[in-house]
PDB file of C-alpha atoms in Angstrom:
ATOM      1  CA  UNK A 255      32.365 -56.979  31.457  1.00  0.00           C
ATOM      2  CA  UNK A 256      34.012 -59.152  29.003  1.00  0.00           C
ATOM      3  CA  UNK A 257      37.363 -61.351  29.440  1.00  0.00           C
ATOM      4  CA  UNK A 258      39.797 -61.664  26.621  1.00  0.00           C
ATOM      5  CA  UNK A 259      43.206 -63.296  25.363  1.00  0.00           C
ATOM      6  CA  UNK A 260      42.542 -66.990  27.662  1.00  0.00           C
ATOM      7  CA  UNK A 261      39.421 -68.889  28.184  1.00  0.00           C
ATOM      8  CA  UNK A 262      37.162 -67.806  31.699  1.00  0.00           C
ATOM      9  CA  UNK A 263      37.450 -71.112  32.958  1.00  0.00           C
ATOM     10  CA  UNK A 264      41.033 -70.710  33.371  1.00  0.00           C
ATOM     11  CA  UNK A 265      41.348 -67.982  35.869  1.00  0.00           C
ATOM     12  CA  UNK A 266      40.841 -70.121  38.658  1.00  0.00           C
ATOM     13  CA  UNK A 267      42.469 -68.191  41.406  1.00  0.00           C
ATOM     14  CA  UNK A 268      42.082 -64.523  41.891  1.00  0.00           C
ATOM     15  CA  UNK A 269      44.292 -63.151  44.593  1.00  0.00           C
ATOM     16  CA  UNK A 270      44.353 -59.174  44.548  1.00  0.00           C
ATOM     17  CA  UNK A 271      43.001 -56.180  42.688  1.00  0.00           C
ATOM     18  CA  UNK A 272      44.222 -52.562  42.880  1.00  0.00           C
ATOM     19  CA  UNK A 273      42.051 -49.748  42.150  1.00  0.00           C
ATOM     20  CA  UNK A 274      43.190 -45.947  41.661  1.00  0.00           C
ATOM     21  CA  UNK A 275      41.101 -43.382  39.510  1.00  0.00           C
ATOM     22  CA  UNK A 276      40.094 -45.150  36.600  1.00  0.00           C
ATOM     23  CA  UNK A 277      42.604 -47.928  36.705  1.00  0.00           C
ATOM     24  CA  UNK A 278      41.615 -51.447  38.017  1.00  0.00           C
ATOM     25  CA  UNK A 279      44.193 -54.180  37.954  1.00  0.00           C
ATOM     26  CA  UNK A 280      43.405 -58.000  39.340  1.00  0.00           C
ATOM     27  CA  UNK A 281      46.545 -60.682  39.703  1.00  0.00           C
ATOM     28  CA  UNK A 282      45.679 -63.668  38.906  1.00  0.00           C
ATOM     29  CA  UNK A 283      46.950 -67.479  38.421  1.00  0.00           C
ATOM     30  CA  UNK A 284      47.209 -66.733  35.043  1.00  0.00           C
ATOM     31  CA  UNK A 285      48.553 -63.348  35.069  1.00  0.00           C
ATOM     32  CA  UNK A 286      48.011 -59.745  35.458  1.00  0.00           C
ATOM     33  CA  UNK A 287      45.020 -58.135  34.206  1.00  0.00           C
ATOM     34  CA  UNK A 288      43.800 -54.642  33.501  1.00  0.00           C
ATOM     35  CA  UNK A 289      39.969 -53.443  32.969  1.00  0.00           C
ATOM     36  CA  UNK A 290      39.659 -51.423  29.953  1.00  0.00           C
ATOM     37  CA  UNK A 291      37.145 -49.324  28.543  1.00  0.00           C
ATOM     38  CA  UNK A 292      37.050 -49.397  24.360  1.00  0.00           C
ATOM     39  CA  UNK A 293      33.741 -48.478  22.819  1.00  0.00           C
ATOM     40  CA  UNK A 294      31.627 -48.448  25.528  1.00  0.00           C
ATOM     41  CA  UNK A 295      32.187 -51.770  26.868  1.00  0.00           C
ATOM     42  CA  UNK A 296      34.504 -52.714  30.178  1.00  0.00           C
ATOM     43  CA  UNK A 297      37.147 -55.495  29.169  1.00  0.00           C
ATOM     44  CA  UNK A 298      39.856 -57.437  31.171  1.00  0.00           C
ATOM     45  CA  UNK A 299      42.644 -57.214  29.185  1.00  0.00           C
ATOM     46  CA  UNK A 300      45.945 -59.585  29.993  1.00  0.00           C
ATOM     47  CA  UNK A 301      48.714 -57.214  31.068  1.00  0.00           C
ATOM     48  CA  UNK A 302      51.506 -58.694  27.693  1.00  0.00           C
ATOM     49  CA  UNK A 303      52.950 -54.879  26.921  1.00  0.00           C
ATOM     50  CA  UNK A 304      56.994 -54.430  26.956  1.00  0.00           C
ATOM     51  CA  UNK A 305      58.239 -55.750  29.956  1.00  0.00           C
ATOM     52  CA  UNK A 306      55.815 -57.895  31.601  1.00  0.00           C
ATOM     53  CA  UNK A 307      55.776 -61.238  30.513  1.00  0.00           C
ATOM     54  CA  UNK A 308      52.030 -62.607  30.248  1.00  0.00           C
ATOM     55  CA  UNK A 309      51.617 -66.282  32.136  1.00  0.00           C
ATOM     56  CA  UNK A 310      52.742 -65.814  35.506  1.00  0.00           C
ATOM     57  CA  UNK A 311      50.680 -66.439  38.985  1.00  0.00           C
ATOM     58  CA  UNK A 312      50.596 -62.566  40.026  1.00  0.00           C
ATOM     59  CA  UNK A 313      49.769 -62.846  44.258  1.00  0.00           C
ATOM     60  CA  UNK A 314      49.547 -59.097  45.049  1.00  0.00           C
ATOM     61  CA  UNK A 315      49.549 -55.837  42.990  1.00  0.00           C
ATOM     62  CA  UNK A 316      49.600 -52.278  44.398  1.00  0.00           C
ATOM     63  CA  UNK A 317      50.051 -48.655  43.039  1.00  0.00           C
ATOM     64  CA  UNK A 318      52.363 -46.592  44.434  1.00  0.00           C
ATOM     65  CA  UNK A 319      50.106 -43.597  45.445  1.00  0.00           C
ATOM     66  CA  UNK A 320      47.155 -41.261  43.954  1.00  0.00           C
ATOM     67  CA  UNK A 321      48.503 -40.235  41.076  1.00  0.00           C
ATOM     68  CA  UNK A 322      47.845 -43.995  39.621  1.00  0.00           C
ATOM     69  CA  UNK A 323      51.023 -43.802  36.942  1.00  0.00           C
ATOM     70  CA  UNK A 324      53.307 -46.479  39.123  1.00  0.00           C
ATOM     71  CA  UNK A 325      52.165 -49.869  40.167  1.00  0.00           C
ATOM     72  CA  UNK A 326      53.889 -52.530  41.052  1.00  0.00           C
ATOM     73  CA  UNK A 327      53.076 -56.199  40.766  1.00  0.00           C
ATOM     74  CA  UNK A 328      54.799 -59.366  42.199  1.00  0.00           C
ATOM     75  CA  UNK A 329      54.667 -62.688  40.949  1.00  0.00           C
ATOM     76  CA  UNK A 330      55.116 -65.892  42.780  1.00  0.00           C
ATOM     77  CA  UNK A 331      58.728 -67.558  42.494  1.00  0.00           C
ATOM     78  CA  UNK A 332      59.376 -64.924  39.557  1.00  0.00           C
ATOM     79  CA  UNK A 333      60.300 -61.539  41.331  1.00  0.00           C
ATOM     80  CA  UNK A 334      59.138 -58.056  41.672  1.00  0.00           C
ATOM     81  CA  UNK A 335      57.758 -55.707  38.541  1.00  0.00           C
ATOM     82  CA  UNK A 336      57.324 -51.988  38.049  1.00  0.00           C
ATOM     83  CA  UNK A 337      55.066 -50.442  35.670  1.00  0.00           C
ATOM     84  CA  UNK A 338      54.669 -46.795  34.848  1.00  0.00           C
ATOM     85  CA  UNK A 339      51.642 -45.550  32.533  1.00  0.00           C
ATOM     86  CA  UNK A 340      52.497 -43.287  29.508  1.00  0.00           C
ATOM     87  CA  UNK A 341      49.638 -40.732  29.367  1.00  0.00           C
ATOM     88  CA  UNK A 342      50.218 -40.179  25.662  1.00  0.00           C
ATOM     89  CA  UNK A 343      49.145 -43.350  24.761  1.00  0.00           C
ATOM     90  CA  UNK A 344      47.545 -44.515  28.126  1.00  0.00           C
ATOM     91  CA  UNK A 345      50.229 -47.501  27.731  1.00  0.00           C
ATOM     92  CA  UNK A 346      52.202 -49.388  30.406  1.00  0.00           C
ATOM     93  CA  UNK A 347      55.763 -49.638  30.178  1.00  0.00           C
ATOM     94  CA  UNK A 348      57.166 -52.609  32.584  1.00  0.00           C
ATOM     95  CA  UNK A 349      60.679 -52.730  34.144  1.00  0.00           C
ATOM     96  CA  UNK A 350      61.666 -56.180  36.401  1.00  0.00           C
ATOM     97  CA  UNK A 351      63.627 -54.309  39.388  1.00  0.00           C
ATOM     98  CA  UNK A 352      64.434 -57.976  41.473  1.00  0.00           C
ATOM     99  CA  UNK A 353      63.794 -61.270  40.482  1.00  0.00           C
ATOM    100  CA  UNK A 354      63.031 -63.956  42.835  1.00  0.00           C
ATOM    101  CA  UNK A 355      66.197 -64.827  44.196  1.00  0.00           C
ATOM    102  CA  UNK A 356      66.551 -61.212  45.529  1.00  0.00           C
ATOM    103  CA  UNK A 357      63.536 -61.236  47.036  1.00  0.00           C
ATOM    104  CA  UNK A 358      61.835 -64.869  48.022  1.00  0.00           C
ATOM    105  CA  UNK A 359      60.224 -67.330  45.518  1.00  0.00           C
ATOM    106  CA  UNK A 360      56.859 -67.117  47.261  1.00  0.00           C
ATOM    107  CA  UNK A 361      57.257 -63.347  48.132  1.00  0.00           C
ATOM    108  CA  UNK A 362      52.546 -63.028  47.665  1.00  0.00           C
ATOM    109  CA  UNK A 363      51.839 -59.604  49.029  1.00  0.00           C
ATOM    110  CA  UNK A 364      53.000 -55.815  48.289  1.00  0.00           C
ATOM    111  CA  UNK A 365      52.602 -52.637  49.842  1.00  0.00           C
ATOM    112  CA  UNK A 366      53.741 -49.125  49.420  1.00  0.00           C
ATOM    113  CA  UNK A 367      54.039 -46.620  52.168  1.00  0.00           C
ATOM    114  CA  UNK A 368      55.030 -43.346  50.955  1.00  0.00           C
ATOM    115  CA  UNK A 369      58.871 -43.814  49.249  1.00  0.00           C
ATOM    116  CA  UNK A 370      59.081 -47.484  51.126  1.00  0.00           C
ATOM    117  CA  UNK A 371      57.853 -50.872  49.767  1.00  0.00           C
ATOM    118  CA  UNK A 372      57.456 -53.847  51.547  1.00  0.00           C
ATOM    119  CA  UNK A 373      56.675 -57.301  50.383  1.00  0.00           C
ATOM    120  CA  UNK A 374      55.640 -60.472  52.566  1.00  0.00           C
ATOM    121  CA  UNK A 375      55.448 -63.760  52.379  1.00  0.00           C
ATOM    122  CA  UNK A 376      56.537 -67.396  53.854  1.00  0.00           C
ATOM    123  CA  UNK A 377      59.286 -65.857  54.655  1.00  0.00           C
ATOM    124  CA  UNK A 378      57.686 -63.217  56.801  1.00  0.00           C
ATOM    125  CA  UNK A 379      57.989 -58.550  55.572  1.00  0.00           C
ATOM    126  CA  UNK A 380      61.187 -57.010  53.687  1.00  0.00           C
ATOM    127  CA  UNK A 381      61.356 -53.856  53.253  1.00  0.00           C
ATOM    128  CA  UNK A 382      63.141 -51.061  50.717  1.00  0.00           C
ATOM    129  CA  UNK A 383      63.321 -47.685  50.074  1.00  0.00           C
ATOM    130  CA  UNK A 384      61.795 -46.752  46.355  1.00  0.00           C
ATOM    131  CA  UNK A 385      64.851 -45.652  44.734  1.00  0.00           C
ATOM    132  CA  UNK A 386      65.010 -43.290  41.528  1.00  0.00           C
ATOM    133  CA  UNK A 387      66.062 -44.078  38.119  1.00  0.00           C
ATOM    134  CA  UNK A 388      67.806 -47.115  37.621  1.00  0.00           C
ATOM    135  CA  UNK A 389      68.842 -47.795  40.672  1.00  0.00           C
ATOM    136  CA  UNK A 390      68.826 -51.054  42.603  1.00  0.00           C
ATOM    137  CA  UNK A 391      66.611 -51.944  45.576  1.00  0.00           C
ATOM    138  CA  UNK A 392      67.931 -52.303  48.741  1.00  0.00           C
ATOM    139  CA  UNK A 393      65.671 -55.109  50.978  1.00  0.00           C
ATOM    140  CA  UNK A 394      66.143 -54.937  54.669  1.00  0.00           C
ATOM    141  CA  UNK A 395      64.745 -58.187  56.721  1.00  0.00           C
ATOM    142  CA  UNK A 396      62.398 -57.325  59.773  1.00  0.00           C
ATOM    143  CA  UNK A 397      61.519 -59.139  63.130  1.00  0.00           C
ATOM    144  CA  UNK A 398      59.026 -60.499  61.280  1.00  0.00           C
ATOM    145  CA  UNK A 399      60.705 -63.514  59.881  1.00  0.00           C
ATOM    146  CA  UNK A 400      57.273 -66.459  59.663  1.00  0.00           C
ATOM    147  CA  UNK A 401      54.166 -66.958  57.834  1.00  0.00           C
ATOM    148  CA  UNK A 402      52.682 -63.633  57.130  1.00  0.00           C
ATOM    149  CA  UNK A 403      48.804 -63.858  55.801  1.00  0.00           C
ATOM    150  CA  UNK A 404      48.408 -60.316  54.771  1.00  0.00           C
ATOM    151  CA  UNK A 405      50.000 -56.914  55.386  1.00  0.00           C
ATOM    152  CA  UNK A 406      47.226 -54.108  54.915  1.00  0.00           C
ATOM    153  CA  UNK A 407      47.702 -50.003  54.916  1.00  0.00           C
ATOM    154  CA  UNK A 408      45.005 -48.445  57.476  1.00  0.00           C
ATOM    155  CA  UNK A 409      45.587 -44.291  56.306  1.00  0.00           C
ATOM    156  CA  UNK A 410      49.169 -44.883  56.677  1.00  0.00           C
ATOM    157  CA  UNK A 411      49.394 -47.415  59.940  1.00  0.00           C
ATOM    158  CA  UNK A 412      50.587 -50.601  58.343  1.00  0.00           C
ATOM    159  CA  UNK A 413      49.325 -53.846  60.085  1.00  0.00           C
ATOM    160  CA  UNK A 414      50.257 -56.991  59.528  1.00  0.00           C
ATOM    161  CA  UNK A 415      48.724 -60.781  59.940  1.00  0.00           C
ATOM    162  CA  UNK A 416      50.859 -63.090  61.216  1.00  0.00           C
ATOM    163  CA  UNK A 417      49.651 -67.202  61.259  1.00  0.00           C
ATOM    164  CA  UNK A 418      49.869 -68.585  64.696  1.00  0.00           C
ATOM    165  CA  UNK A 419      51.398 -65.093  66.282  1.00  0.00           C
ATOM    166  CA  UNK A 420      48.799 -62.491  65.798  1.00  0.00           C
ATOM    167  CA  UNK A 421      48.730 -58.686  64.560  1.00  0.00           C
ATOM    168  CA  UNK A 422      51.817 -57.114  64.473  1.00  0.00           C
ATOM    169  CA  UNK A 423      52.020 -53.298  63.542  1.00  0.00           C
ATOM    170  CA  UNK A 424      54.920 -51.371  61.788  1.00  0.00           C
ATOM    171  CA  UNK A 425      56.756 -48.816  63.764  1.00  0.00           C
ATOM    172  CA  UNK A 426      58.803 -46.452  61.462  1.00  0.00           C
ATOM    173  CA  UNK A 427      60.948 -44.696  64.059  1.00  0.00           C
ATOM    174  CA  UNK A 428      62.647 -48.351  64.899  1.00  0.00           C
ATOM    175  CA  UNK A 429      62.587 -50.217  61.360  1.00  0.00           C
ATOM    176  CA  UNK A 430      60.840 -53.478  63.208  1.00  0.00           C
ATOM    177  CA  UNK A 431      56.952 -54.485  64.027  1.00  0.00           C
ATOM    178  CA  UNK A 432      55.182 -54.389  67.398  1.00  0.00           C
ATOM    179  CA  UNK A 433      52.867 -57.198  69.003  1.00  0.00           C
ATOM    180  CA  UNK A 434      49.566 -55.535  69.131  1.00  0.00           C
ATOM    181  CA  UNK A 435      47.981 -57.369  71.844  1.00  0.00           C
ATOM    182  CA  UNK A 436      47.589 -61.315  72.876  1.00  0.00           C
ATOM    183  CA  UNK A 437      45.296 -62.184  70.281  1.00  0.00           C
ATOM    184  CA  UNK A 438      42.803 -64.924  71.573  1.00  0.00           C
ATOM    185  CA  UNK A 439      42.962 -67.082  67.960  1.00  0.00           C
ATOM    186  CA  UNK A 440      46.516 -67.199  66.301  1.00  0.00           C
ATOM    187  CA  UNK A 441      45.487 -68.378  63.217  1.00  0.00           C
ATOM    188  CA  UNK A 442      44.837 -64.973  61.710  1.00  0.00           C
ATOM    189  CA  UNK A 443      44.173 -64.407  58.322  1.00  0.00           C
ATOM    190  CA  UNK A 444      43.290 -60.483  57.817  1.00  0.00           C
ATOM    191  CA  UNK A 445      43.765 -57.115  59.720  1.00  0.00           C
ATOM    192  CA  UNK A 446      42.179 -53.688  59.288  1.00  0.00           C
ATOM    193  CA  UNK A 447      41.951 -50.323  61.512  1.00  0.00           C
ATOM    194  CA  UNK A 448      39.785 -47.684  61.442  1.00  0.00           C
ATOM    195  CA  UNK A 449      40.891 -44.597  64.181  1.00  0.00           C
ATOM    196  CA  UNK A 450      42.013 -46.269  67.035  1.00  0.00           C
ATOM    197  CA  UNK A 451      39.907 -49.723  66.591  1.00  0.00           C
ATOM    198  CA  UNK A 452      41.573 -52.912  64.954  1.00  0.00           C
ATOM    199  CA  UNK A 453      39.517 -55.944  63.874  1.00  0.00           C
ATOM    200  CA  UNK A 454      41.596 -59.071  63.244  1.00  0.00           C
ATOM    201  CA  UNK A 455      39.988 -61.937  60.879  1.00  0.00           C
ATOM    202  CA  UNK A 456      40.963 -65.383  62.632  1.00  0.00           C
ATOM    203  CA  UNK A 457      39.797 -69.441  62.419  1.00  0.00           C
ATOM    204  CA  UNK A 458      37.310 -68.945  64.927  1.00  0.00           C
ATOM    205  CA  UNK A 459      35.899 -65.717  64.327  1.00  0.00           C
ATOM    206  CA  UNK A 460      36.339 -61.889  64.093  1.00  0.00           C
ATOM    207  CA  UNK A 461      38.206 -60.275  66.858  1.00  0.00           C
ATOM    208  CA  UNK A 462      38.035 -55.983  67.631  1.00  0.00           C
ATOM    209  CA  UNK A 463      40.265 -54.558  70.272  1.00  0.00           C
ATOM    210  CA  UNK A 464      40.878 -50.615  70.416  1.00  0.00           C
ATOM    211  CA  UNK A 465      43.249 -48.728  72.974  1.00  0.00           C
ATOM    212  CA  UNK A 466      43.617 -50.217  76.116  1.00  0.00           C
ATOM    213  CA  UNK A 467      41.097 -52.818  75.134  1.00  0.00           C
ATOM    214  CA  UNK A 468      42.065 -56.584  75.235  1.00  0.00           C
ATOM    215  CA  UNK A 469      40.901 -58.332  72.248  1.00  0.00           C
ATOM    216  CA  UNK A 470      37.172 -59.469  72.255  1.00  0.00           C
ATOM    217  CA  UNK A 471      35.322 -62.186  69.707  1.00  0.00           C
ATOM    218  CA  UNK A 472      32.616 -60.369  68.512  1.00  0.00           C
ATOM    219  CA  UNK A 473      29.625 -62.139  69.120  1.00  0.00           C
ATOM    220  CA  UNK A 474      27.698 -59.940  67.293  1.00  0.00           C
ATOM    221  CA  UNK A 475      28.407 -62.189  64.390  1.00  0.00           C
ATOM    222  CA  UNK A 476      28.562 -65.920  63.428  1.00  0.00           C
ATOM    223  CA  UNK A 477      31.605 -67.476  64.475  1.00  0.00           C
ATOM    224  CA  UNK A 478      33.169 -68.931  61.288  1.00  0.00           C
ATOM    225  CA  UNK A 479      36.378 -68.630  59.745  1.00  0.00           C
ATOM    226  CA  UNK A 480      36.841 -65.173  58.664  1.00  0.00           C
ATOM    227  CA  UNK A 481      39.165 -64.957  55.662  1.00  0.00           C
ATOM    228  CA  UNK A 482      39.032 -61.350  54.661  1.00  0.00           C
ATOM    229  CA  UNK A 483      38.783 -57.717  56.497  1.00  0.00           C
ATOM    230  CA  UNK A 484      38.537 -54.521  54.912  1.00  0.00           C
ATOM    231  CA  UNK A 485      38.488 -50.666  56.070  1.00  0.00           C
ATOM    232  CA  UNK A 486      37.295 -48.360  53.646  1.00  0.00           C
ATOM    233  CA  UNK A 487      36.118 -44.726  54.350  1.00  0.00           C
ATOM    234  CA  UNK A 488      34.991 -45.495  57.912  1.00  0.00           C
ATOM    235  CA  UNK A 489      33.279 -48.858  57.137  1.00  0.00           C
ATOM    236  CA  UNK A 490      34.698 -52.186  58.213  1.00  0.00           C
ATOM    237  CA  UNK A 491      33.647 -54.979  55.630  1.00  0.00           C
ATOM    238  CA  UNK A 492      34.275 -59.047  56.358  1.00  0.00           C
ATOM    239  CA  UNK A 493      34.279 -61.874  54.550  1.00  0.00           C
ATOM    240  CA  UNK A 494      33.307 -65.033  55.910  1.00  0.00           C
ATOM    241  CA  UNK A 495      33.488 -68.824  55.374  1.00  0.00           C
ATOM    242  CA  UNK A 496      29.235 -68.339  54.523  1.00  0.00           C
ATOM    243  CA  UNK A 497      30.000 -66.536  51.417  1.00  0.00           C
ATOM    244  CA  UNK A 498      28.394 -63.287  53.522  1.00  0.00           C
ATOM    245  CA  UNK A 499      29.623 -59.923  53.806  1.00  0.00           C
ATOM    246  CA  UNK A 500      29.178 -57.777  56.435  1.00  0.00           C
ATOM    247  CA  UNK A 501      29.841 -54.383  57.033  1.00  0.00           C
ATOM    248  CA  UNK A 502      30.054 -51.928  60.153  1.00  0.00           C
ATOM    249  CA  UNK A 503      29.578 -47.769  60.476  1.00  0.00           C
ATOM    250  CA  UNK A 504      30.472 -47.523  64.211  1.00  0.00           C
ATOM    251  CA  UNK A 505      33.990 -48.932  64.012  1.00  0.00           C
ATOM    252  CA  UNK A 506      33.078 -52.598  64.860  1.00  0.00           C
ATOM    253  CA  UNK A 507      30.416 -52.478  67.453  1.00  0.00           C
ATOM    254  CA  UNK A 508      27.752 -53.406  65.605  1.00  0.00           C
ATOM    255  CA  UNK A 509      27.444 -55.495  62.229  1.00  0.00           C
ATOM    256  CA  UNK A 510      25.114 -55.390  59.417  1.00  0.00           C
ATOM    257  CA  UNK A 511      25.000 -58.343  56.932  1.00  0.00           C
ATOM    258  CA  UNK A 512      24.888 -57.243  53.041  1.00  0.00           C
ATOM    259  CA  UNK A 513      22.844 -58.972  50.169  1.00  0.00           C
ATOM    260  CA  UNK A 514      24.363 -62.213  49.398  1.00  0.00           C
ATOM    261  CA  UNK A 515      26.330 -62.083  46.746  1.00  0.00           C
ATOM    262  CA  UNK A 516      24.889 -63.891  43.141  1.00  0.00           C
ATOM    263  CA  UNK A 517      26.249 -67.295  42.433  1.00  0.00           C
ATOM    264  CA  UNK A 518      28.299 -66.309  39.284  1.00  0.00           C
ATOM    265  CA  UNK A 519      27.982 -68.707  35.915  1.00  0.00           C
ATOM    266  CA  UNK A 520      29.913 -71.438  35.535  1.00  0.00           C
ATOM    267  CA  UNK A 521      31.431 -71.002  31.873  1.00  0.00           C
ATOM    268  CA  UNK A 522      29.414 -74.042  29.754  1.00  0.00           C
ATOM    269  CA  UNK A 523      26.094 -71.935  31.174  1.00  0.00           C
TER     270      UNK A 523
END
C-alpha cells in the first residue's frame, strides 16, 4: 500500500478508520484519508475534494449505515463534516453541517445509530437527529456531561467509556445513559458487547461482566493497561499496553493471544 500527497513520517497519530464494502477511510493528525485502488495497486489518498479542507486533525470518522454513500467525519476544534459518494464518478462531495462552536472544539468521537448521531468528547455525548436536505442539526446534551474515552455500537446497543465513572449504556426510550454496573477500575478506556456479555478495557486490566454478573478482572490475561476493545462477528479482540492482541470465541471466558504484530519501518529504512 502506498501513501501519497505528505511525507509517511508525518502521520504521526492515527486515531480511527471506518470500513464499509470497499471503502476504507483512516483520520488522522494530518487529515482524512481514503484507500484507493488505481491500477492494481492500494493507495491512501488525502481526502482534498469540494468541501473538505485537507490539513485538519480528523479524531473519529463513521459511515452512516451499509449502503457506504454517507460518512461523516469530525475534526478536532474545527466541527462536524458530511460526505456523500457520487457513484458516477465514485467521487466525494463534502458539506460542513456544524462547526466547532456548535458542537465542542475537542468533540473526538462519532457514531451513528440508525437516523441519530452522536458525538463525544471532553465534554462528555450530544446527540441529533440526521435531518434531510439542508437542514440544520439539532444537538441535545445527555447525563453524560465528563470525559468520555470512547462510545462504541455493539449490533445497535450503544456503550459508552466514561474516565473515572465506568460504562454507561444508551437507553433510547428516556434520551439519557444508564450506569452499567460498579466497575472495579474507573479509568476505562474501551467498551464492547457481544449478546449479553460486556468487556470493559481499564488501567489495570480487562474487566467482563454479563447479566446479573458483577464485574470480574479477567485473570485469564496479563494485567496491563488495556487501551482498545473490539466486538466483531462474535469475537472479542484487545489491545494491550504489550503491543499483543488477543482475541476470544466464547464471549470472554477464555483468551487466545494472536501473532505479534511486525514492527513496521521507520521511514529513512
Amino acid at each position: 500500500v502506498a501513501t501519497n500527497q505528505i511525507p509517511v513520517n508525518s502521520i504521526t497519530k492515527f486515531f480511527d478508520t471506518a470500513a464499509c464494502g470497499e471503502e476504507l477511510f483512516g483520520g488522522t493528525n494530518e487529515g482524512l484519508y481514503r484507500l484507493v485502488r488505481a491500477k492494481h495497486e492500494w493507495t491512501w489518498t488525502k481526502v482534498t475534494e469540494d468541501g473538505f479542507p485537507g490539513d485538519l486533525i480528523v479524531a473519529g470518522v463513521t459511515f452512516r449505515d451499509d449502503k457506504c454513500d454517507t460518512i461523516f467525519a469530525v475534526a478536532r476544534g474545527e466541527g462536524l463534516w458530511k460526505g456523500k459518494r457520487n457513484n458516477q464518478d465514485n467521487k466525494w462531495e463534502w458539506d460542513r453541517v456544524d462547526d466547532a462552536k456548535d458542537i465542542d472544539d475537542d468533540a473526538r468521537y462519532v457514531l451513528v445509530d440508525g437516523d441519530n448521531i452522536f458525538l463525544a468528547g471532553d465534554f462528555g455525548v450530544r446527540w441529533a437527529a440526521i435531518p434531510s436536505d439542508q437542514a440544520p442539526y439539532v444537538w441535545q446534551a445527555t447525563n453524560l456531561t465528563t470525559l468520555v474515552t470512547s462510545i462504541s455500537d455493539n449490533n445497535g446497543r450503544l456503550l459508552a467509556a466514561v474516565w473515572n465513572q465506568g460504562v454507561y449504556e444508551w437507553k433510547p426510550q428516556t434520551k439519557d445513559w444508564a450506569l452499567q454496573g460498579d466497575l472495579p477500575d474507573k479509568l476505562v478506556y474501551y467498551v464492547a458487547a457481544i449478546q449479553s456479555s460486556v468487556i470493559a478495557g481499564a488501567q489495570s486490566g480487562l474487566f467482563l461482566t454479563d447479566t446479573g454478573m458483577a464485574w470480574q478482572l479477567v485473570k485469564s490475561v496479563p494485567q496491563e493497561t488495556t487501551y482498545t476493545a473490539l466486538a466483531y462477528q462474535g469475537t472479542y479482540f484487545i489491545g494491550q499496553r504489550s503491543e499483543l492482541v488477543r482475541k476470544s470465541v466464547d464471549e470472554g471466558k477464555t483468551w487466545k493471544t494472536l501473532p505479534p504484530f511486525p514492527r513496521p519501518l521507520r521511514p529513512d529504512g
